[in-house]
Short mmCIF file of C-alpha atoms in Angstrom, two decimals:
data_model
loop_
_atom_site.label_atom_id
_atom_site.label_comp_id
_atom_site.label_asym_id
_atom_site.label_seq_id
_atom_site.Cartn_x
_atom_site.Cartn_y
_atom_site.Cartn_z
CA UNK A 1 184.14 116.17 102.05
CA UNK A 2 183.66 113.00 99.78
CA UNK A 3 186.77 111.47 101.34
CA UNK A 4 185.20 111.61 104.84
CA UNK A 5 181.91 110.23 103.55
CA UNK A 6 183.50 107.32 102.16
CA UNK A 7 185.42 106.60 105.24
CA UNK A 8 182.01 107.04 107.13
CA UNK A 9 180.08 104.74 104.97
CA UNK A 10 179.92 100.92 105.65
CA UNK A 11 177.41 100.17 102.94
CA UNK A 12 178.95 98.37 100.10
CA UNK A 13 176.66 99.97 97.53
CA UNK A 14 177.38 103.39 98.65
CA UNK A 15 181.19 102.81 98.94
CA UNK A 16 181.86 102.52 95.18
CA UNK A 17 179.96 105.55 94.64
CA UNK A 18 182.08 107.28 97.35
CA UNK A 19 185.26 106.25 95.94
CA UNK A 20 184.21 107.65 92.46
CA UNK A 21 183.36 110.86 93.92
CA UNK A 22 186.41 111.12 96.03
CA UNK A 23 188.46 110.83 93.04
CA UNK A 24 186.56 113.70 91.12
CA UNK A 25 186.77 115.74 94.41
CA UNK A 26 190.59 115.23 94.61
CA UNK A 27 190.89 116.04 90.76
CA UNK A 28 189.07 119.57 91.36
CA UNK A 29 191.18 120.22 94.42
CA UNK A 30 194.41 119.74 92.56
CA UNK A 31 193.40 122.34 89.96
CA UNK A 32 193.35 125.02 92.74
CA UNK A 33 189.95 126.16 92.05
CA UNK A 34 188.58 129.07 94.00
CA UNK A 35 185.10 127.72 94.51
CA UNK A 36 183.45 128.23 98.00
CA UNK A 37 182.37 125.15 99.75
CA UNK A 38 179.82 127.01 101.95
CA UNK A 39 177.22 129.02 100.26
CA UNK A 40 177.06 131.66 103.04
CA UNK A 41 180.68 132.61 102.27
CA UNK A 42 180.93 135.87 100.19
CA UNK A 43 182.32 135.68 96.75
CA UNK A 44 184.59 138.39 97.64
CA UNK A 45 185.97 136.20 100.55
CA UNK A 46 186.40 132.97 98.55
CA UNK A 47 188.44 130.54 100.12
CA UNK A 48 191.17 128.62 98.23
CA UNK A 49 190.95 124.70 98.14
CA UNK A 50 194.26 123.11 98.68
CA UNK A 51 195.56 119.82 97.15
CA UNK A 52 195.32 118.29 100.54
CA UNK A 53 191.38 119.34 100.66
CA UNK A 54 191.94 122.10 103.31
CA UNK A 55 190.29 125.48 102.96
CA UNK A 56 192.65 128.26 103.06
CA UNK A 57 191.43 131.79 103.68
CA UNK A 58 192.50 134.75 101.73
CA UNK A 59 195.05 135.73 104.41
CA UNK A 60 196.80 132.42 104.51
CA UNK A 61 200.13 131.70 102.87
CA UNK A 62 198.73 129.22 100.28
CA UNK A 63 195.85 131.56 99.59
CA UNK A 64 198.25 134.47 99.04
CA UNK A 65 200.50 132.16 96.99
CA UNK A 66 197.62 131.01 94.97
CA UNK A 67 196.46 134.27 94.07
CA UNK A 68 199.97 135.72 93.26
CA UNK A 69 200.88 132.74 91.06
CA UNK A 70 197.57 133.04 89.10
CA UNK A 71 197.91 136.55 88.32
CA UNK A 72 201.39 136.06 87.08
CA UNK A 73 200.37 132.96 85.05
CA UNK A 74 197.54 135.34 83.62
CA UNK A 75 200.18 137.75 82.32
CA UNK A 76 202.47 135.28 81.06
CA UNK A 77 199.56 133.27 79.10
CA UNK A 78 198.79 136.74 77.50
CA UNK A 79 202.42 137.27 76.20
CA UNK A 80 202.78 133.69 75.35
CA UNK A 81 199.57 133.75 73.25
CA UNK A 82 200.84 136.57 71.20
CA UNK A 83 204.24 135.21 70.53
CA UNK A 84 202.94 131.92 69.53
CA UNK A 85 200.27 133.53 67.46
CA UNK A 86 203.08 135.18 65.48
CA UNK A 87 204.84 131.88 64.71
CA UNK A 88 201.59 130.32 63.70
CA UNK A 89 200.89 133.36 61.21
CA UNK A 90 204.26 133.34 59.88
CA UNK A 91 204.58 129.50 59.36
CA UNK A 92 200.85 129.16 58.40
CA UNK A 93 200.81 132.01 55.71
CA UNK A 94 204.02 133.81 55.08
CA UNK A 95 206.66 130.75 54.81
CA UNK A 96 207.04 127.85 52.93
CA UNK A 97 207.22 124.71 55.27
CA UNK A 98 209.60 121.81 55.35
CA UNK A 99 209.56 118.61 57.35
CA UNK A 100 210.68 120.15 60.66
CA UNK A 101 208.79 123.53 60.40
CA UNK A 102 205.62 121.46 60.28
CA UNK A 103 206.59 119.96 63.66
CA UNK A 104 207.23 123.45 64.91
CA UNK A 105 203.93 124.72 63.50
CA UNK A 106 201.94 121.97 65.46
CA UNK A 107 204.29 122.58 68.53
CA UNK A 108 203.06 126.32 68.36
CA UNK A 109 199.62 125.47 67.90
CA UNK A 110 199.71 123.14 71.01
CA UNK A 111 201.34 125.96 72.85
CA UNK A 112 198.75 128.39 71.74
CA UNK A 113 195.82 126.33 72.64
CA UNK A 114 197.53 125.54 76.29
CA UNK A 115 198.18 129.35 76.87
CA UNK A 116 194.73 130.31 75.47
CA UNK A 117 192.81 128.09 77.74
CA UNK A 118 195.18 128.84 80.87
CA UNK A 119 194.30 132.65 80.08
CA UNK A 120 190.60 131.98 80.09
CA UNK A 121 190.93 129.73 83.09
CA UNK A 122 193.07 132.51 85.19
CA UNK A 123 190.34 134.95 83.96
CA UNK A 124 187.60 133.23 85.22
CA UNK A 125 189.74 132.55 88.70
CA UNK A 126 189.96 136.57 88.96
CA UNK A 127 186.55 137.18 88.13
CA UNK A 128 185.41 134.32 90.86
CA UNK A 129 187.78 136.19 93.30
CA UNK A 130 186.31 139.78 92.61
CA UNK A 131 182.77 139.52 91.40
CA UNK A 132 181.03 136.15 91.51
CA UNK A 133 181.55 132.41 91.90
CA UNK A 134 182.28 130.60 88.70
CA UNK A 135 180.80 127.09 88.27
CA UNK A 136 183.47 124.18 88.91
CA UNK A 137 182.24 122.56 85.67
CA UNK A 138 183.19 125.36 83.69
CA UNK A 139 186.90 125.41 85.15
CA UNK A 140 187.01 121.74 84.74
CA UNK A 141 186.37 122.10 81.14
CA UNK A 142 189.06 124.58 80.64
CA UNK A 143 191.44 122.18 82.74
CA UNK A 144 190.62 119.36 80.72
CA UNK A 145 191.48 121.21 77.35
CA UNK A 146 194.81 122.36 78.84
CA UNK A 147 195.66 118.91 79.78
CA UNK A 148 194.86 117.98 76.15
CA UNK A 149 197.01 120.57 74.66
CA UNK A 150 199.96 119.99 77.31
CA UNK A 151 199.82 116.26 76.23
CA UNK A 152 199.92 116.97 72.67
CA UNK A 153 202.76 119.22 73.12
CA UNK A 154 204.84 116.50 74.70
CA UNK A 155 204.05 114.24 71.91
CA UNK A 156 205.14 116.55 69.01
CA UNK A 157 208.25 117.54 70.99
CA UNK A 158 209.10 113.87 71.33
CA UNK A 159 208.41 113.33 67.55
CA UNK A 160 210.77 116.20 66.67
CA UNK A 161 213.55 114.88 68.87
CA UNK A 162 212.97 111.35 67.34
CA UNK A 163 213.04 112.20 63.75
CA UNK A 164 215.84 114.56 64.22
CA UNK A 165 217.68 111.63 65.63
CA UNK A 166 216.75 109.31 62.61
CA UNK A 167 217.95 111.85 60.36
CA UNK A 168 221.39 111.96 61.89
CA UNK A 169 221.93 108.34 62.72
CA UNK A 170 220.75 107.06 59.24
CA UNK A 171 220.92 110.05 57.04
CA UNK A 172 220.81 107.98 53.77
CA UNK A 173 217.91 105.98 54.75
CA UNK A 174 215.97 109.14 56.00
CA UNK A 175 216.61 111.15 52.76
CA UNK A 176 215.79 108.31 50.43
CA UNK A 177 213.15 106.20 52.03
CA UNK A 178 211.24 109.03 54.29
CA UNK A 179 207.78 109.60 52.85
CA UNK A 180 207.04 113.06 51.85
CA UNK A 181 204.36 113.79 54.17
CA UNK A 182 205.40 112.04 57.18
CA UNK A 183 205.35 115.21 59.62
CA UNK A 184 201.90 116.24 58.75
CA UNK A 185 200.36 112.43 59.27
CA UNK A 186 202.52 112.12 62.32
CA UNK A 187 201.29 115.23 63.71
CA UNK A 188 197.54 114.65 62.62
CA UNK A 189 197.89 111.08 64.65
CA UNK A 190 199.45 112.76 67.65
CA UNK A 191 196.63 115.22 67.90
CA UNK A 192 194.06 112.43 67.48
CA UNK A 193 195.59 110.17 70.19
CA UNK A 194 195.95 112.80 72.59
CA UNK A 195 192.38 114.03 72.21
CA UNK A 196 191.09 110.45 72.57
CA UNK A 197 192.85 109.61 75.62
CA UNK A 198 192.17 112.87 77.34
CA UNK A 199 188.68 112.80 76.51
CA UNK A 200 188.14 109.03 77.58
CA UNK A 201 190.14 109.66 80.93
CA UNK A 202 188.26 112.92 81.70
CA UNK A 203 184.79 111.24 80.93
CA UNK A 204 185.60 108.08 83.10
CA UNK A 205 186.87 110.50 85.91
CA UNK A 206 183.87 112.55 85.88
CA UNK A 207 185.57 115.68 84.66
CA UNK A 208 183.26 116.23 81.73
CA UNK A 209 180.08 114.47 83.12
CA UNK A 210 178.56 114.30 86.46
CA UNK A 211 179.01 110.32 86.86
CA UNK A 212 182.30 108.70 86.90
CA UNK A 213 183.71 104.97 87.07
CA UNK A 214 186.44 104.31 89.32
CA UNK A 215 187.70 101.27 87.30
CA UNK A 216 187.94 103.05 84.21
CA UNK A 217 189.15 106.02 85.48
CA UNK A 218 192.06 104.28 87.04
CA UNK A 219 192.63 102.52 83.70
CA UNK A 220 192.86 105.43 81.60
CA UNK A 221 195.00 107.10 84.20
CA UNK A 222 197.33 104.37 83.96
CA UNK A 223 197.15 104.34 80.01
CA UNK A 224 197.94 108.18 79.74
CA UNK A 225 200.71 108.14 82.38
CA UNK A 226 202.32 104.99 80.66
CA UNK A 227 202.16 106.79 77.40
CA UNK A 228 203.77 109.92 78.88
CA UNK A 229 206.66 108.09 80.51
CA UNK A 230 207.22 106.43 77.09
CA UNK A 231 207.12 109.82 75.26
CA UNK A 232 209.51 111.22 77.95
CA UNK A 233 211.91 108.15 77.83
CA UNK A 234 211.76 108.60 73.91
CA UNK A 235 212.35 112.42 74.20
CA UNK A 236 215.39 112.05 76.43
CA UNK A 237 216.96 108.93 74.92
CA UNK A 238 216.71 110.61 71.22
CA UNK A 239 218.02 113.83 72.38
CA UNK A 240 220.74 112.60 74.08
CA UNK A 241 221.87 110.20 71.42
CA UNK A 242 221.56 113.33 69.07
CA UNK A 243 223.91 115.40 71.46
CA UNK A 244 226.56 112.66 71.85
CA UNK A 245 226.32 111.97 68.01
CA UNK A 246 227.18 115.59 67.29
CA UNK A 247 229.86 116.24 70.09
CA UNK A 248 231.58 112.72 70.21
CA UNK A 249 230.83 111.33 66.57
CA UNK A 250 233.66 110.20 64.40
CA UNK A 251 232.39 112.22 61.43
CA UNK A 252 232.05 115.62 62.39
CA UNK A 253 228.28 117.00 61.99
CA UNK A 254 227.77 120.80 61.41
CA UNK A 255 225.71 122.48 64.01
CA UNK A 256 222.87 124.22 62.52
CA UNK A 257 220.34 126.59 63.82
CA UNK A 258 217.81 123.84 64.04
CA UNK A 259 220.03 121.72 66.26
CA UNK A 260 220.34 124.56 68.65
CA UNK A 261 216.44 125.12 68.55
CA UNK A 262 215.91 121.47 69.36
CA UNK A 263 218.28 121.17 72.18
CA UNK A 264 216.95 124.32 73.80
CA UNK A 265 213.29 123.50 73.35
CA UNK A 266 213.76 120.13 74.89
CA UNK A 267 215.96 121.63 77.76
CA UNK A 268 213.35 124.21 78.55
CA UNK A 269 210.46 121.47 78.60
CA UNK A 270 212.45 119.42 81.02
CA UNK A 271 213.23 122.36 83.46
CA UNK A 272 209.76 124.19 83.07
CA UNK A 273 207.16 121.94 81.33
CA UNK A 274 208.06 118.61 82.97
CA UNK A 275 207.24 119.61 86.69
CA UNK A 276 203.51 119.94 85.94
CA UNK A 277 203.15 116.42 84.70
CA UNK A 278 204.93 114.93 87.54
CA UNK A 279 203.14 116.87 90.01
CA UNK A 280 199.66 115.53 88.38
CA UNK A 281 200.93 112.19 88.31
CA UNK A 282 201.92 112.35 92.06
CA UNK A 283 198.57 113.94 92.94
CA UNK A 284 196.66 111.06 91.08
CA UNK A 285 198.60 108.03 92.53
CA UNK A 286 200.27 108.97 95.80
CA UNK A 287 197.53 109.74 98.28
CA UNK A 288 199.75 110.59 101.12
CA UNK A 289 200.90 113.61 99.33
CA UNK A 290 197.41 115.11 100.24
CA UNK A 291 198.52 115.21 103.92
CA UNK A 292 201.46 117.51 103.15
CA UNK A 293 201.09 121.50 102.70
CA UNK A 294 202.49 121.38 99.11
CA UNK A 295 199.88 123.64 97.72
CA UNK A 296 202.47 126.30 96.77
CA UNK A 297 204.60 123.74 94.76
CA UNK A 298 201.45 122.79 92.47
CA UNK A 299 200.76 126.53 91.91
CA UNK A 300 204.47 127.04 90.83
CA UNK A 301 204.40 124.11 88.43
CA UNK A 302 201.30 125.81 86.72
CA UNK A 303 203.67 128.95 86.37
CA UNK A 304 206.51 126.91 84.98
CA UNK A 305 204.35 125.34 82.36
CA UNK A 306 203.28 128.64 81.10
CA UNK A 307 206.75 129.95 81.00
CA UNK A 308 207.72 126.83 78.93
CA UNK A 309 205.00 127.43 76.31
CA UNK A 310 205.78 131.23 76.40
CA UNK A 311 209.50 130.39 75.87
CA UNK A 312 209.40 128.36 72.66
CA UNK A 313 208.86 131.21 70.18
CA UNK A 314 211.14 133.40 71.87
CA UNK A 315 213.91 130.48 71.41
CA UNK A 316 213.00 130.41 67.70
CA UNK A 317 213.37 134.27 66.97
CA UNK A 318 216.47 134.38 69.20
CA UNK A 319 218.22 131.54 67.44
CA UNK A 320 217.47 132.99 64.26
CA UNK A 321 218.61 136.51 65.21
CA UNK A 322 222.07 135.33 66.10
CA UNK A 323 224.60 137.11 63.95
CA UNK A 324 221.80 138.93 62.37
CA UNK A 325 222.82 142.95 62.80
CA UNK A 326 220.33 144.49 60.29
CA UNK A 327 216.99 145.41 61.77
CA UNK A 328 214.45 145.16 59.01
CA UNK A 329 210.63 145.68 58.69
CA UNK A 330 210.16 141.97 58.23
CA UNK A 331 212.88 140.84 60.63
CA UNK A 332 210.50 138.39 62.58
CA UNK A 333 209.87 136.48 59.52
CA UNK A 334 213.56 136.61 58.49
CA UNK A 335 214.56 135.45 61.83
CA UNK A 336 212.09 132.39 61.91
CA UNK A 337 213.20 131.47 58.41
CA UNK A 338 216.71 131.47 59.44
CA UNK A 339 216.24 129.60 62.46
CA UNK A 340 214.49 126.64 60.61
CA UNK A 341 217.02 126.43 57.86
CA UNK A 342 218.94 123.11 58.17
CA UNK A 343 222.27 124.51 56.77
CA UNK A 344 225.25 125.48 58.30
CA UNK A 345 226.10 129.05 59.09
CA UNK A 346 228.73 129.62 56.68
CA UNK A 347 226.67 127.76 53.84
CA UNK A 348 223.58 129.98 54.58
CA UNK A 349 225.83 133.05 54.77
CA UNK A 350 227.14 132.31 51.17
CA UNK A 351 223.76 131.73 49.82
CA UNK A 352 222.39 134.83 51.53
CA UNK A 353 225.24 136.84 49.82
CA UNK A 354 224.45 135.28 46.39
CA UNK A 355 220.70 135.67 46.49
CA UNK A 356 220.37 138.97 48.63
CA UNK A 357 217.89 137.14 51.03
CA UNK A 358 217.60 134.03 52.96
CA UNK A 359 216.57 130.80 50.97
CA UNK A 360 213.00 129.92 51.24
CA UNK A 361 212.39 126.56 53.10
CA UNK A 362 211.48 123.62 50.85
CA UNK A 363 207.70 122.86 50.72
CA UNK A 364 206.67 119.57 52.35
#
């Protein structure tokens, strides 16, 4: 193992290379790859590399847990891709967009990208188990793209909560002074920033290239973690402020479906999406965790992150279907359209009675 090589070497020139290779080796271990460390081992008996660097056999607890979790994640990723693809199709081609539907469109795109590359990752894992060994570099590439999508999803969700909080706290300023294309510009900047940080961090840590730089790897790790913490604080702070303002505010704010979507989406992320980020941070910075047998916890966080990305489109359609008893041919379109309308239920019902169908969303 790279860590053992590092501890055994006393030469100063080789020690730096040993640290860099240890960082890459630990990163490879944390993704739960199924690659064999011994070329004499059959591919049908490929051991599982645990987070603490141990090799577990197929019959061990961690090995069985990993296979079960990867298979379940494979199914959830497939279902989630279909659901998010439906949201992308409806918001991208069938419905006009308003300020918040642009955010929902980009969030669905991030969820779809995350699930898509997770699906390919799990497919390669299954191929690696039953057929032949997959190169670690291929698995690392899909892992890097998944990190990028996860990071971008967190950024967009924070932007949704912050902008909604601003619209409630300062409604006059928000309606009169907000630039028309703020949502699109914000999402584009968040995509670009997430891509840049993920690329620089992965390149410095040796996930995209064979070489690595320990100093820059730790530097970009610190930057990404700091930015993630800032996004998390902004997400929780704005969501809590929004909730308190609605429930305890002096002036009653009518609760619309959009409020419900934001609250449920943030809640699901905190429960299902956040553990993966916390687990990744702990594995990167707290080396003592590698001495613990927590491989099953890491696999569970992968599963929970897939559940989070899969649940978001279900939330949209579920909230839009509340009090909608008629099932029509284009019901999914109507459900999504109703879910993103920022009008009280009574007002929306009056408009629907007069027009015969839900009002189209205002174009951004």
